[in-house]
Amino acid sequence: MSPPSHIETHPNLAGAAPVALSYELFPPRSPAAAESLWTTIAELEATSPDYVSVTYGASGSNRDTAVELINRLVQETTLRPLAHLTCVGNSPQELAEIIGELLDVGVRGILALRGDQPKDGGVPPEGSLRYAQDLIELIRRVEQRRSALLCAGKVAVGVAAYPTRHPESPSEAHDIEVLLAKQRSGADFAITQVFFHTEQYADLLTRARRAGVTIPIIPGVMPLTSIRRLTRLSELTGVEPAPELIERLAAAGSDAERARIGVGATVDLANAALDAGAPGIHLYTFNEHTAALDVLDRLALPRPRRTAHGAVRHSPEPRIAARQLAS
Ligand code: FAD
């Protein structure tokens, strides 16, 4: 047996990593929406996130606007995009092409998803990729072909994880088996579906770690300030919002009060996830910055900040102290 390396004998050599911060955006659906999105992007960029994710319509319908937004993020901002991609709505050949295009414009992060099945229950065309796991394998294959071009770094592949049972899954235990299978196929990290109860992220983490999932699982947190959005999201994802939160939002006398209640509830969710060991926070922004930034201010995450020259500066002590007091 070889003697332990210097690294093994000093387990704390690497130190603790800062808490990661990321935002989700979706491609704009009109010129007016694009204009307000770019205001939001500028506001979010000022907070130096580690990456921003860009959603992809499962039908492939917004392929052009998604790729255009990603291109502009790469060329015109300091932000690193994480491109969502879905099996549904694209043939394997089309997916291989899109992955190649993304890598060529400089994208180094892809969130591999199956996508939601069309509501009409239509059967996917013969030869379609069936599960996110298949897409991970395809990304890794395209990456391998381009390994000489990628000497600037490997592609980070993310996947979805579910604090509450995926609507098509027989059980939460099955969801964990699927997550483990995605890890074995080459997933580097996972981002969770929205959740509305403080204990749900910790539960997921415990079940995943017990089953052998070792990749970072980043909680996806949504600013809970709009009843309409909560209801719509619940219809889309099958995740039930907490009834008491809906009641409190409904009883609020003004938009300002609703915002205060919603931001407070979101901060509680995020703090519970951080206390459970979350390595970062992914904020679902719905292309609006106000509530997301209010949540961020209240969280006071201990994060390095980049200066105008790209140098990393550590957060001032009071922000760290605020986070420690909050936990
Ligand atoms: P999979 O992991 O493939 O799972 C899909 C279903 O198949 C599950 O029920 C699972 O249990 C089952 N399953 C998986 N593998 C196997 C297997 N080997 N054997 C048997 N059963 C299996 N949708 C979009 O259209 N665009 C987006 O941009 C988008 N972004 C998202 C971002 C995040 C962070 C999350 C959490 C979801 C996002 N979604 C998006 C929604 C996602 O596409 C849906 O939740 C979809 O229904 C499942 O996707 P998945 O990648 O988890 O699929």
Short mmCIF file of C-alpha atoms in Angstrom, two decimals, residues 122-282:
data_model
loop_
_atom_site.label_atom_id
_atom_site.label_comp_id
_atom_site.label_asym_id
_atom_site.label_seq_id
_atom_site.Cartn_x
_atom_site.Cartn_y
_atom_site.Cartn_z
CA GLY A 122 -48.44 12.25 -28.22
CA VAL A 123 -45.82 9.51 -28.57
CA PRO A 124 -42.23 10.82 -29.02
CA PRO A 125 -40.80 10.15 -32.50
CA GLU A 126 -38.89 6.90 -32.93
CA GLY A 127 -35.25 7.20 -31.82
CA SER A 128 -35.87 10.14 -29.44
CA LEU A 129 -33.83 10.29 -26.27
CA ARG A 130 -36.05 8.99 -23.48
CA TYR A 131 -34.53 10.29 -20.27
CA ALA A 132 -32.20 13.07 -19.06
CA GLN A 133 -29.65 10.31 -18.48
CA ASP A 134 -29.47 9.72 -22.28
CA LEU A 135 -28.84 13.44 -22.85
CA ILE A 136 -25.97 13.46 -20.32
CA GLU A 137 -24.35 10.63 -22.27
CA LEU A 138 -24.81 12.52 -25.55
CA ILE A 139 -23.26 15.69 -24.06
CA ARG A 140 -20.29 13.67 -22.83
CA ARG A 141 -19.89 12.12 -26.29
CA VAL A 142 -19.92 15.51 -28.08
CA GLU A 143 -17.51 16.81 -25.43
CA GLN A 144 -15.16 13.87 -26.00
CA ARG A 145 -15.08 14.55 -29.77
CA ARG A 146 -14.08 18.14 -29.04
CA SER A 147 -11.68 17.48 -26.19
CA ALA A 148 -8.77 19.13 -28.04
CA LEU A 149 -10.87 22.30 -28.46
CA LEU A 150 -11.89 22.25 -24.82
CA CYS A 151 -8.47 22.47 -23.27
CA ALA A 152 -9.79 25.55 -21.51
CA GLY A 153 -11.94 23.25 -19.39
CA LYS A 154 -14.44 20.42 -19.15
CA VAL A 155 -18.18 20.86 -19.59
CA ALA A 156 -20.13 20.95 -16.31
CA VAL A 157 -23.32 18.93 -16.68
CA GLY A 158 -26.19 19.62 -14.29
CA VAL A 159 -29.46 17.74 -13.79
CA ALA A 160 -32.81 18.21 -12.06
CA ALA A 161 -33.47 16.83 -8.57
CA TYR A 162 -36.84 16.64 -6.82
CA PRO A 163 -37.49 17.46 -3.13
CA THR A 164 -41.06 16.16 -3.65
CA ARG A 165 -41.97 13.21 -5.89
CA HIS A 166 -41.76 13.88 -9.64
CA PRO A 167 -45.38 13.65 -10.89
CA GLU A 168 -44.62 10.67 -13.18
CA SER A 169 -42.47 8.82 -10.67
CA PRO A 170 -43.84 5.92 -8.56
CA SER A 171 -42.05 7.15 -5.40
CA GLU A 172 -39.48 9.53 -3.92
CA ALA A 173 -37.16 6.51 -3.59
CA HIS A 174 -37.38 6.03 -7.37
CA ASP A 175 -36.47 9.72 -7.87
CA ILE A 176 -33.31 9.12 -5.83
CA GLU A 177 -32.42 6.05 -7.92
CA VAL A 178 -32.83 8.20 -11.04
CA LEU A 179 -30.60 10.91 -9.54
CA LEU A 180 -27.96 8.29 -8.74
CA ALA A 181 -28.20 6.97 -12.31
CA LYS A 182 -27.71 10.51 -13.64
CA GLN A 183 -24.63 10.89 -11.43
CA ARG A 184 -23.25 7.58 -12.79
CA SER A 185 -23.83 8.80 -16.36
CA GLY A 186 -21.67 11.86 -15.70
CA ALA A 187 -23.76 14.56 -13.99
CA ASP A 188 -21.60 16.98 -12.00
CA PHE A 189 -24.29 18.72 -9.96
CA ALA A 190 -28.04 18.98 -9.52
CA ILE A 191 -30.48 21.87 -9.09
CA THR A 192 -33.75 21.19 -7.33
CA GLN A 193 -37.28 21.76 -8.43
CA VAL A 194 -39.08 24.46 -6.41
CA PHE A 195 -40.20 23.45 -2.92
CA PHE A 196 -42.31 25.28 -0.33
CA HIS A 197 -41.58 23.63 3.02
CA THR A 198 -38.37 24.28 4.96
CA GLU A 199 -37.65 20.61 5.76
CA GLN A 200 -37.96 19.34 2.16
CA TYR A 201 -34.45 20.21 0.97
CA ALA A 202 -32.79 18.65 4.07
CA ASP A 203 -34.90 15.49 3.55
CA LEU A 204 -33.82 15.22 -0.08
CA LEU A 205 -30.18 15.71 0.87
CA THR A 206 -30.35 13.00 3.56
CA ARG A 207 -32.03 10.49 1.23
CA ALA A 208 -29.65 11.26 -1.64
CA ARG A 209 -26.47 10.99 0.47
CA ARG A 210 -27.68 7.74 2.05
CA ALA A 211 -28.16 6.28 -1.46
CA GLY A 212 -24.65 7.27 -2.57
CA VAL A 213 -25.34 10.54 -4.41
CA THR A 214 -22.25 12.67 -3.82
CA ILE A 215 -22.69 15.53 -6.34
CA PRO A 216 -23.65 19.01 -5.06
CA ILE A 217 -27.44 19.45 -4.87
CA ILE A 218 -28.29 23.14 -5.15
CA PRO A 219 -31.69 24.27 -3.87
CA GLY A 220 -33.80 26.11 -6.47
CA VAL A 221 -35.61 28.85 -4.60
CA MET A 222 -38.41 30.98 -5.98
CA PRO A 223 -39.38 34.41 -4.61
CA LEU A 224 -42.85 33.60 -3.24
CA THR A 225 -44.47 37.00 -3.79
CA SER A 226 -47.21 36.29 -6.35
CA ILE A 227 -50.25 34.01 -5.80
CA ARG A 228 -50.88 33.85 -9.55
CA ARG A 229 -47.34 32.63 -10.18
CA LEU A 230 -47.44 30.15 -7.30
CA THR A 231 -50.69 28.66 -8.63
CA ARG A 232 -49.41 28.47 -12.20
CA LEU A 233 -46.16 26.87 -11.08
CA SER A 234 -48.04 24.34 -9.01
CA GLU A 235 -50.08 23.37 -12.11
CA LEU A 236 -46.90 23.01 -14.19
CA THR A 237 -44.76 21.12 -11.68
CA GLY A 238 -47.29 19.33 -9.48
CA VAL A 239 -45.63 20.87 -6.39
CA GLU A 240 -48.24 22.07 -3.87
CA PRO A 241 -47.54 25.52 -2.37
CA ALA A 242 -47.99 25.77 1.43
CA PRO A 243 -51.68 26.73 2.01
CA GLU A 244 -50.79 29.02 4.93
CA LEU A 245 -48.47 31.06 2.69
CA ILE A 246 -51.22 31.46 0.08
CA GLU A 247 -53.61 32.60 2.85
CA ARG A 248 -51.11 35.16 4.16
CA LEU A 249 -50.43 36.50 0.67
CA ALA A 250 -54.18 36.69 -0.07
CA ALA A 251 -54.82 38.58 3.18
CA ALA A 252 -52.06 41.14 2.50
CA GLY A 253 -53.44 44.68 2.15
CA SER A 254 -50.93 45.95 -0.43
CA ASP A 255 -48.31 44.85 -2.95
CA ALA A 256 -45.60 46.04 -0.55
CA GLU A 257 -46.96 43.83 2.24
CA ARG A 258 -47.25 40.85 -0.16
CA ALA A 259 -43.64 41.40 -1.21
CA ARG A 260 -42.51 41.54 2.44
CA ILE A 261 -44.36 38.31 3.31
CA GLY A 262 -43.15 36.51 0.16
CA VAL A 263 -39.52 37.58 0.51
CA GLY A 264 -39.56 36.60 4.21
CA ALA A 265 -40.91 33.11 3.36
CA THR A 266 -38.30 32.67 0.60
CA VAL A 267 -35.48 33.72 2.94
CA ASP A 268 -36.71 31.17 5.51
CA LEU A 269 -36.61 28.42 2.84
CA ALA A 270 -33.14 29.40 1.64
CA ASN A 271 -31.76 29.70 5.19
CA ALA A 272 -33.15 26.26 6.09
CA ALA A 273 -31.43 24.83 3.00
CA LEU A 274 -28.12 26.56 3.86
CA ASP A 275 -28.34 25.28 7.43
CA ALA A 276 -28.84 21.77 6.03
CA GLY A 277 -25.58 22.15 4.08
CA ALA A 278 -26.65 23.58 0.71
CA PRO A 279 -23.54 24.52 -1.31
CA GLY A 280 -25.34 27.39 -3.06
CA ILE A 281 -28.64 29.08 -3.85
CA HIS A 282 -30.25 29.10 -7.30
#
